[in-house]
Coordinates of N, CA and C and ligand atoms in Angstrom, one line a residue:
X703 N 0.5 18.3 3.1 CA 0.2 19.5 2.2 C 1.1 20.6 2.6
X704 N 1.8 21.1 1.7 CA 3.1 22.5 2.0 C 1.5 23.7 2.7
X705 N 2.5 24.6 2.7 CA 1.6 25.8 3.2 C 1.1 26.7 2.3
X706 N 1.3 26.6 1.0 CA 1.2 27.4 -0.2 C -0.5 26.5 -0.5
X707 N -0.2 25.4 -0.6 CA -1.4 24.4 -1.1 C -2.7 24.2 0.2
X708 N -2.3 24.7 1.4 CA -3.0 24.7 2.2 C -3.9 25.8 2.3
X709 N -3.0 27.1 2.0 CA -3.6 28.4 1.6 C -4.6 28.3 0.4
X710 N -4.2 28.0 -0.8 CA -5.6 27.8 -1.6 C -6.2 26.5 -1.6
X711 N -6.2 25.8 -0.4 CA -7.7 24.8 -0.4 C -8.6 26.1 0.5
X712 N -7.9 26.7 1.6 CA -8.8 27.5 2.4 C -9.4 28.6 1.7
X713 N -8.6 29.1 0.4 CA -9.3 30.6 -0.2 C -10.7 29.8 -1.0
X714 N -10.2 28.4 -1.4 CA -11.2 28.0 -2.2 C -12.4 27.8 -1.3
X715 N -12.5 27.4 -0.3 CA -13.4 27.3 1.1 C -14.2 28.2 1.4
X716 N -13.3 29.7 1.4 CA -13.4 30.9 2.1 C -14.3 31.4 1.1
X717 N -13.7 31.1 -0.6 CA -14.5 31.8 -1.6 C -16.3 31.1 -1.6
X718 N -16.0 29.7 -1.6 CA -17.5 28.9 -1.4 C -18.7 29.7 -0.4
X719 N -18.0 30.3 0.9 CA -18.8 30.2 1.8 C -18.9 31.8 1.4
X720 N -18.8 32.6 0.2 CA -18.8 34.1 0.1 C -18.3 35.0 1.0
X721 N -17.0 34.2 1.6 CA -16.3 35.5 2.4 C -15.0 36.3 1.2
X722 N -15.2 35.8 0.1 CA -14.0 35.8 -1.2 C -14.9 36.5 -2.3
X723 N -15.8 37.1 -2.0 CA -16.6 37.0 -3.4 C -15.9 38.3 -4.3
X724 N -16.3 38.2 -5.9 CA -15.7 39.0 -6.5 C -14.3 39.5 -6.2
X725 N -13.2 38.9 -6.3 CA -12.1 38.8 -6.3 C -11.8 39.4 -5.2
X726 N -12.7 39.7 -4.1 CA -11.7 40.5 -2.5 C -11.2 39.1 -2.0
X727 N -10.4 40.0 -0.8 CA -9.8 39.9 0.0 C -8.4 39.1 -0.5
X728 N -7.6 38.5 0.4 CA -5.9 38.2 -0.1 C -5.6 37.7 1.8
X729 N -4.5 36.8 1.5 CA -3.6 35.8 2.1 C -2.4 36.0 1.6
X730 N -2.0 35.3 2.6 CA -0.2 35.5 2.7 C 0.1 34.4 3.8
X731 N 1.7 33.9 3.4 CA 1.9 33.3 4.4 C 3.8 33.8 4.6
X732 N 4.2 33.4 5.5 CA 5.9 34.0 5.9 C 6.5 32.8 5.6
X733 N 7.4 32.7 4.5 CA 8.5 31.9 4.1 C 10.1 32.3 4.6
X734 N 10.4 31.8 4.3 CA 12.3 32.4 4.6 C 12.7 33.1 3.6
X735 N 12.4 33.3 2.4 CA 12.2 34.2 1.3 C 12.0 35.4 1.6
X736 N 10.3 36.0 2.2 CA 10.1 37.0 2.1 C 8.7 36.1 2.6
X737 N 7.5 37.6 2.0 CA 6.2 36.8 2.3 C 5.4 36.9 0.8
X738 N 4.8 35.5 1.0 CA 4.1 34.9 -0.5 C 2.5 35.3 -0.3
X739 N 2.1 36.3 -1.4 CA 1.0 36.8 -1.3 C -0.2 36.7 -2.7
X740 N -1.5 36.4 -2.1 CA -2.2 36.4 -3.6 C -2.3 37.2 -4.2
X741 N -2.1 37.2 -5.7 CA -2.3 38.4 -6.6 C -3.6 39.6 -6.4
X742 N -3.1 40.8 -6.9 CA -4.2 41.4 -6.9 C -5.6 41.2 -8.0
X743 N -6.5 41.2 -7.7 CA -7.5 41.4 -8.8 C -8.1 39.7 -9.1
X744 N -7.5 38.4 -8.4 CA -7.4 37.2 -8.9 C -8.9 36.8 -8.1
X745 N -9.6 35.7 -8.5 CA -10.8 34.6 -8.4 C -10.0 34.2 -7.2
X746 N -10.5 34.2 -6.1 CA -10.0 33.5 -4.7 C -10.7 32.0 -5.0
X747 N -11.4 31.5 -6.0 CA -12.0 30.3 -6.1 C -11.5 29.1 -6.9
X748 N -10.3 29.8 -7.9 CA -9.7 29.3 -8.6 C -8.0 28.9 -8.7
X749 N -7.5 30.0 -7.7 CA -6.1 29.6 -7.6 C -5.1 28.4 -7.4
X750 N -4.0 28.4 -8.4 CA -3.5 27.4 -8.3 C -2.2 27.4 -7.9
X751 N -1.4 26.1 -7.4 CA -0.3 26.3 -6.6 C 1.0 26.9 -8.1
X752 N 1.3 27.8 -7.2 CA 2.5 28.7 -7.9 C 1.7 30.3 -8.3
X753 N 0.5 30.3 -8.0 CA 0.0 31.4 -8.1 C 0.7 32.4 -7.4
X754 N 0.9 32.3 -5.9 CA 1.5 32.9 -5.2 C 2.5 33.9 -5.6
X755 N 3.0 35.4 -5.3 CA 3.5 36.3 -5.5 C 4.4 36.1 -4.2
X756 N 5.5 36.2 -4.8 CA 6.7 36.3 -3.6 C 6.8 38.1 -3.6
X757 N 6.9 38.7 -2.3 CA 7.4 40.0 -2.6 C 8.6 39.8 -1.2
X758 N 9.8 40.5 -1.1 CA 11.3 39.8 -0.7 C 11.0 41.4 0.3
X759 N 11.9 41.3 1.5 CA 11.8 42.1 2.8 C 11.9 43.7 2.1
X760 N 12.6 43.6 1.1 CA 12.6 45.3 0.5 C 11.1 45.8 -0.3
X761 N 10.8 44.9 -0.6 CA 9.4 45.1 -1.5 C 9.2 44.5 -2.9
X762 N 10.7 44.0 -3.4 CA 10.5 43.7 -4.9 C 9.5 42.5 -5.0
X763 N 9.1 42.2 -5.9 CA 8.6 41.0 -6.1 C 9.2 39.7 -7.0
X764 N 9.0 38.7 -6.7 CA 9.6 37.5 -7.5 C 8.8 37.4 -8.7
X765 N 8.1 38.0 -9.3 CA 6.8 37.7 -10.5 C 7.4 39.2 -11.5
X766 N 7.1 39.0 -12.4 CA 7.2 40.2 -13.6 C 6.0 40.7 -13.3
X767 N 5.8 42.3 -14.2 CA 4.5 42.8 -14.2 C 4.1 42.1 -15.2
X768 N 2.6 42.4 -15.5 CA 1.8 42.9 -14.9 C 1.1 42.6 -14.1
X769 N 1.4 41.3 -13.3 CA 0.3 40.7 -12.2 C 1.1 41.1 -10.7
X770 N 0.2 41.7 -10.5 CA 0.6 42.4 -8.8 C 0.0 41.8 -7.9
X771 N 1.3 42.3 -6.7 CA 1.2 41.6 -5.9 C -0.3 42.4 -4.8
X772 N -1.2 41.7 -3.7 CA -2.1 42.6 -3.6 C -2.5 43.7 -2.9
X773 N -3.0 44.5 -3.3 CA -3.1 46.0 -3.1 C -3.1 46.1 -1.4
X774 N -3.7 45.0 -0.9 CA -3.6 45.1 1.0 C -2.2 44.7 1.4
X775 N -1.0 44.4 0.5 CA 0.2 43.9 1.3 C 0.1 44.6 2.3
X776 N 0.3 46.0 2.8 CA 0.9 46.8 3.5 C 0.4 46.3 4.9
X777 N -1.1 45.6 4.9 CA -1.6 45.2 6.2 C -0.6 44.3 6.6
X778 N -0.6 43.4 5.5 CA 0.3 41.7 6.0 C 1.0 42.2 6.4
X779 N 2.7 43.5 5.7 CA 3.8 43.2 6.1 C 3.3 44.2 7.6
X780 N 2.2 45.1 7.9 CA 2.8 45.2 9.5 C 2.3 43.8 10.5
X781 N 1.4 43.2 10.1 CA 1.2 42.3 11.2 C 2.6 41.5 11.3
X782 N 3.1 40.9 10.5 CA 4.4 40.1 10.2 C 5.5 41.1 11.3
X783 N 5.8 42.5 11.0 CA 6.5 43.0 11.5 C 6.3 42.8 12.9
X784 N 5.3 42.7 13.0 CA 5.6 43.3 14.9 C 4.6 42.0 15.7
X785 N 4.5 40.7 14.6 CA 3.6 39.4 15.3 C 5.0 38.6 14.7
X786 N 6.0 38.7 15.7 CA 7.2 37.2 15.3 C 6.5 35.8 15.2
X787 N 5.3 35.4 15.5 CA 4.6 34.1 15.4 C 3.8 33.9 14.4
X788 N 3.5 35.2 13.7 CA 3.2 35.0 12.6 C 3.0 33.9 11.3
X789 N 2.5 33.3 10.9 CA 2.8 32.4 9.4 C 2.0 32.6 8.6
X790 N 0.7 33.1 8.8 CA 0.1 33.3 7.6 C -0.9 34.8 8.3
X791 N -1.4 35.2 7.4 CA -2.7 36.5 7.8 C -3.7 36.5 6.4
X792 N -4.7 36.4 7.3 CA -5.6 35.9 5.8 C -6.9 37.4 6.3
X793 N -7.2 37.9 4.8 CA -8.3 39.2 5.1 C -9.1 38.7 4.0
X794 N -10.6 38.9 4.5 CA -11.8 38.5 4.2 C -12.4 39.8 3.9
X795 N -13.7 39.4 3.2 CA -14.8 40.7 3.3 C -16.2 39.9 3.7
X796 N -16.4 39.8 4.6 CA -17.7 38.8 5.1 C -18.7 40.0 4.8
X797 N -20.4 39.6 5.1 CA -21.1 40.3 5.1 C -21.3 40.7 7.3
X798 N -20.9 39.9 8.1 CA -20.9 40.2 9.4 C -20.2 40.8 9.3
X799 N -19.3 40.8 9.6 CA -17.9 41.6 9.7 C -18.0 43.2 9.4
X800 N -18.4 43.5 8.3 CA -19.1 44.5 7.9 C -20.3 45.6 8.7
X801 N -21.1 44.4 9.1 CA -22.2 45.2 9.8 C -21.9 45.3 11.0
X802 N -21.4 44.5 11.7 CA -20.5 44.6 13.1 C -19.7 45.8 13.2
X803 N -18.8 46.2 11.9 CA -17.4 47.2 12.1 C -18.8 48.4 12.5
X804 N -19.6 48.4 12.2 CA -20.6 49.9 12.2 C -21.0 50.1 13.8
X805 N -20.7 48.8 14.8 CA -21.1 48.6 15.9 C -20.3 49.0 17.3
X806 N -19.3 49.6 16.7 CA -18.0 49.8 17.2 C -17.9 51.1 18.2
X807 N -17.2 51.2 19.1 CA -17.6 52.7 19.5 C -16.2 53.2 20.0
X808 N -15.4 53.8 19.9 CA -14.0 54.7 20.3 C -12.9 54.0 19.2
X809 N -13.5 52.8 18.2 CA -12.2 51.9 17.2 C -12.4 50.6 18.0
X810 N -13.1 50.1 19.2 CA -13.3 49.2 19.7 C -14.5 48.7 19.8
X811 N -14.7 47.0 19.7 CA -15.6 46.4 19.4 C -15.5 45.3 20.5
X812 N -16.5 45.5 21.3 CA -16.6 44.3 22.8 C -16.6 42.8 21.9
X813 N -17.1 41.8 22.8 CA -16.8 41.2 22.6 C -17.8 40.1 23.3
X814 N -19.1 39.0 22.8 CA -19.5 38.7 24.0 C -18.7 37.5 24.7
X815 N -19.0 36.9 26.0 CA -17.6 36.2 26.4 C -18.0 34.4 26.0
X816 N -18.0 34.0 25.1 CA -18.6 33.3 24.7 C -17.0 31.8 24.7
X817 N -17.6 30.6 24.9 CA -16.9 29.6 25.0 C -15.7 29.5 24.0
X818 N -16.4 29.8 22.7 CA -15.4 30.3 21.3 C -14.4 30.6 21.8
X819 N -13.9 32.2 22.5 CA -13.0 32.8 22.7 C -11.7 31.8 23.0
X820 N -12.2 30.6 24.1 CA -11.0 29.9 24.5 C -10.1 29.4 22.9
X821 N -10.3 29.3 21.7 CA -9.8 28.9 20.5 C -8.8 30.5 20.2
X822 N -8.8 31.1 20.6 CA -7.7 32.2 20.5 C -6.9 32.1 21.5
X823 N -7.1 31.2 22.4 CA -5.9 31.0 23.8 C -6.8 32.2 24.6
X824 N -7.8 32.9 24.7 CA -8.2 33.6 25.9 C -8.8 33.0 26.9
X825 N -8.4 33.3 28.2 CA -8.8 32.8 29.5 C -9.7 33.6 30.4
X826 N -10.6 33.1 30.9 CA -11.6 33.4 31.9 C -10.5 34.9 32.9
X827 N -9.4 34.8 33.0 CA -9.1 35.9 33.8 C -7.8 37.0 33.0
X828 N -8.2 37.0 31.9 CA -7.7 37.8 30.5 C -8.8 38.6 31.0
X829 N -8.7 40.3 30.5 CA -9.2 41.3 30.1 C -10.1 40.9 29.2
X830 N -11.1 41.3 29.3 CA -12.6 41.2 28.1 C -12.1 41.4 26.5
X831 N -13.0 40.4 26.1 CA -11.4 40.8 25.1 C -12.4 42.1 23.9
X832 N -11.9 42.6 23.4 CA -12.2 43.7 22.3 C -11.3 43.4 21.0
X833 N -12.0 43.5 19.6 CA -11.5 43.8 18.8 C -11.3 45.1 18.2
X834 N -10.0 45.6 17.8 CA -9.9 47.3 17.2 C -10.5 47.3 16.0
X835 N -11.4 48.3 15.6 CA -11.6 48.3 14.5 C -11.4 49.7 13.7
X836 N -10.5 50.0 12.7 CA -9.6 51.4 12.2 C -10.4 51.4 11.0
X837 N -10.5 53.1 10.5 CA -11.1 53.7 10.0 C -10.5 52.6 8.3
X838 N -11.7 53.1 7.9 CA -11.1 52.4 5.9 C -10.9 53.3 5.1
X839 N -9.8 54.0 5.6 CA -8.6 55.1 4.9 C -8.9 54.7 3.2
X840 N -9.0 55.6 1.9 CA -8.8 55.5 1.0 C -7.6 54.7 0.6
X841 N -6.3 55.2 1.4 CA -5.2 54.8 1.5 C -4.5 53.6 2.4
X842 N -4.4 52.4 1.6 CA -4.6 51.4 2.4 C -3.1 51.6 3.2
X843 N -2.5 52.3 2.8 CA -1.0 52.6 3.7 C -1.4 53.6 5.0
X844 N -2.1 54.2 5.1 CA -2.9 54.8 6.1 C -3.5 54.1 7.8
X845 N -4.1 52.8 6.4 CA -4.5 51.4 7.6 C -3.3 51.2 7.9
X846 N -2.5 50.9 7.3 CA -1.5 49.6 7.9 C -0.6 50.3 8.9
X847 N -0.5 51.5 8.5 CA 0.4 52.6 9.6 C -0.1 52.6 11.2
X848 N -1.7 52.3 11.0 CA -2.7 52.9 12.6 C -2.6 51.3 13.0
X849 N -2.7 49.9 12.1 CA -2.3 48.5 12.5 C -0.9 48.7 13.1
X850 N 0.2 49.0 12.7 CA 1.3 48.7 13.0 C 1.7 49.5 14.3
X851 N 1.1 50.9 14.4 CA 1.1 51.6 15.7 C 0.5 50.8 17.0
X852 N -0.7 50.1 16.8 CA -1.9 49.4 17.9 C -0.5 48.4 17.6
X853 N 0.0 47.3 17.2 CA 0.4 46.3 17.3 C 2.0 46.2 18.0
X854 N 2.6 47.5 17.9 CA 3.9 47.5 18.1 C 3.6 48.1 19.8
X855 N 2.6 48.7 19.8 CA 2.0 49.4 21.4 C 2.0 48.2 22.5
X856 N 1.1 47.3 22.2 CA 0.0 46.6 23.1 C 1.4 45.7 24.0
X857 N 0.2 45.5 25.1 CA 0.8 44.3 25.8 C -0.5 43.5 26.4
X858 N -0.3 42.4 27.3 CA -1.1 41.4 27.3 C -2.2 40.9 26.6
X859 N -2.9 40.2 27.0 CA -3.8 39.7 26.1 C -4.6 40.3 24.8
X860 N -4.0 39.4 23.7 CA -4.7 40.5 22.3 C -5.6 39.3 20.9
X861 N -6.6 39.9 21.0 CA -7.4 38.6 19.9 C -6.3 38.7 18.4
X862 N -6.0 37.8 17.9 CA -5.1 37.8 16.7 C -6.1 38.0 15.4
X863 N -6.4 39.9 15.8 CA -7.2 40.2 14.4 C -7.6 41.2 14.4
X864 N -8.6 42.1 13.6 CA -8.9 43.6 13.4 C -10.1 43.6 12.2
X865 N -10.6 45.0 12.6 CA -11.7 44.8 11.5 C -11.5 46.3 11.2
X866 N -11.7 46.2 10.1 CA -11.5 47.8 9.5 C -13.5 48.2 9.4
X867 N -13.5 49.3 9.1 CA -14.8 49.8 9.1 C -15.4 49.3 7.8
X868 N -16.5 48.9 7.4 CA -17.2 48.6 6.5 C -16.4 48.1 5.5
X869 N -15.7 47.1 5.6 CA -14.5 46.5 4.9 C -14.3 44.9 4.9
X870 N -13.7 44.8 6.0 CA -13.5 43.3 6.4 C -12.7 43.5 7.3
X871 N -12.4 41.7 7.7 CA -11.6 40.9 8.6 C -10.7 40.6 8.4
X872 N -9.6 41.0 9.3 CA -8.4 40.5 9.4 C -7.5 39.9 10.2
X873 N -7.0 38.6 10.0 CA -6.5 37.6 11.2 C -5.2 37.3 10.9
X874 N -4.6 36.8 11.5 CA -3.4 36.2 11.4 C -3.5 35.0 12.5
X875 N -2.2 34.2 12.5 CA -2.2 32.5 13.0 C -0.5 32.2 12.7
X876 N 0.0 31.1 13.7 CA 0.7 30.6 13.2 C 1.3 29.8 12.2
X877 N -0.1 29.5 11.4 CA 0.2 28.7 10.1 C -0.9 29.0 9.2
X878 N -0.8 28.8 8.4 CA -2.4 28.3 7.1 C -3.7 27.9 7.9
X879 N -3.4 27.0 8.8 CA -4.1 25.9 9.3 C -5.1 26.9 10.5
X880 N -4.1 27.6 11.4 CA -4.7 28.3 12.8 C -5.2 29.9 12.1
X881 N -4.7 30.0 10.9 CA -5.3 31.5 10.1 C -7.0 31.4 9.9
X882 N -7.2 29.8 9.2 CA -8.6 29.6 9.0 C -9.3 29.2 10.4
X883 N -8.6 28.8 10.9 CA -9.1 28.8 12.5 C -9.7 30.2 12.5
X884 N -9.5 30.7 13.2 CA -9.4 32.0 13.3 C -10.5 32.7 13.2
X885 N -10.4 32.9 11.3 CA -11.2 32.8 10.6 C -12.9 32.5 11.3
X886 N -12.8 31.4 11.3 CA -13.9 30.8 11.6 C -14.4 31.1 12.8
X887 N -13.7 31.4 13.7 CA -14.0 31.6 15.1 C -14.8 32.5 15.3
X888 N -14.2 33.9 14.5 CA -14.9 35.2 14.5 C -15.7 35.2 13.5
X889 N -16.2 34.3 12.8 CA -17.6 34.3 12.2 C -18.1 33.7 12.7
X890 N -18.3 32.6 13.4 CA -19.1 32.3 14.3 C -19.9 33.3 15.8
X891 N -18.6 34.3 16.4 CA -19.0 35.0 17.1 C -20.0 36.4 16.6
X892 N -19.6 36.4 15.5 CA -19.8 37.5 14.7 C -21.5 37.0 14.2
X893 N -21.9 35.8 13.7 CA -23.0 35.5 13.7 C -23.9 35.5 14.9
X894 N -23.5 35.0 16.2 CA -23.8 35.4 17.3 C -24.5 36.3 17.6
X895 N -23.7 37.2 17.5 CA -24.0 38.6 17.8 C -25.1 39.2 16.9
X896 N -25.3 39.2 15.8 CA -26.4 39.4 15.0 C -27.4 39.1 15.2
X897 N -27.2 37.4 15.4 CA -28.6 36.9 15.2 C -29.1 36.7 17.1
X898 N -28.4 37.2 18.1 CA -28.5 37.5 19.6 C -29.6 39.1 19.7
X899 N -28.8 39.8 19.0 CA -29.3 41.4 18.7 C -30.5 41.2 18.0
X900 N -31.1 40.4 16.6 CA -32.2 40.5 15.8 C -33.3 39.7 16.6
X901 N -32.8 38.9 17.5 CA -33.8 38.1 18.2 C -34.4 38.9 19.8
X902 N -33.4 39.5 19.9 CA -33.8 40.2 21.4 C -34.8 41.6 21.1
X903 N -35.0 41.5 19.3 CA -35.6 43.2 18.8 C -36.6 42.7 18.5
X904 N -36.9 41.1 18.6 CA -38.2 40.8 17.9 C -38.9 41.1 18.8
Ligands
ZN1549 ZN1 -9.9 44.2 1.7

């Protein structure tokens, strides 16, 4: 399976399990072209191969109007910019993800140290790991600016992801394949934590 067809078996996945619902969130993957992105406004449940929006390193896009390309590009192209390992970045709108960003305290969200983590390559003597989590600016160019600042900063160990405030999740991976990884990892942890917290209040 190419990486375009890999990308909508996972949106269709993503959409089933209501991390897609009502046309949010958007994928992307890094071609030698440019980067291939889901339209804006489109059914993450329905897409079919060639849907994809090519938009080329200046910004044009490969598609006529009126179907645009989607309104979060600006996240994709910083993580692409300053993650050379990059292949795909896929943003969700879970309902954890959500309630978690509220849990957050200085833009940072602990982490508990749970077996999971080793699926992002973190090790027992890595720094604790934290996810950033940046304000949900009206202006999604606002986000991508305070992403691209944290991403071009950092050094050693970093989870491959971010949660904006009452918004969603966002990951990136070497391919389609380690994007939904990913994915899944921090919903799992992310469940965790909820249902760790609602049980310790009972
Ligand atoms: Zn979004």
């Amino acid at each position: 399976m190419n990486s375009e067809n890999e990308l909508i078996t996972h949106a269709r996945m993503m959409y089933d399990r209501g991390w897609m619902a009502g046309t949010s969130g958007n994928l992307s993957i890094r071609s030698p072209e440019g980067i291939r992105i889901t339209p804006s406004g489109r059914d993450k449940g329905t897409l079919r191969t060639g849907d994809l929006l090519l938009v080329r390193e200046r910004g044009e896009t490969g598609h006529i109007l009126p179907v645009r390309p989607s309104a979060e590009l600006s996240l994709h192209q910083a993580i692409y910019r300053n993650r050379a390992g990059a292949g795909a970045v896929y943003h969700v709108h879970t309902v954890e993800s959500n309630i978690l960003s509220e849990w957050a305290t200085s833009g940072k969200l602990c982490l508990p140290l749970l077996e999971m983590l080793k699926g992002f390559g973190w090790k027992p003597e890595d720094p604790d790991p934290v996810l950033p989590v940046f304000s949900n600016h009206p202006d999604v160019g606002a986000i991508a600016r305070e992403v691209d600042q944290l991403l071009s900063r950092e050094s050693g160990f970093r989870l491959p992801g971010f949660l904006i405030r009452l918004h969603g999740l966002t990951v990136w991976g070497n391919s389609p394949e380690e994007a939904f990884k990913h994915v899944e990892l921090f919903d799992f942890i992310f469940r965790y934590m909820l249902q760790s917290r609602f049980l310790s209040s009972r």
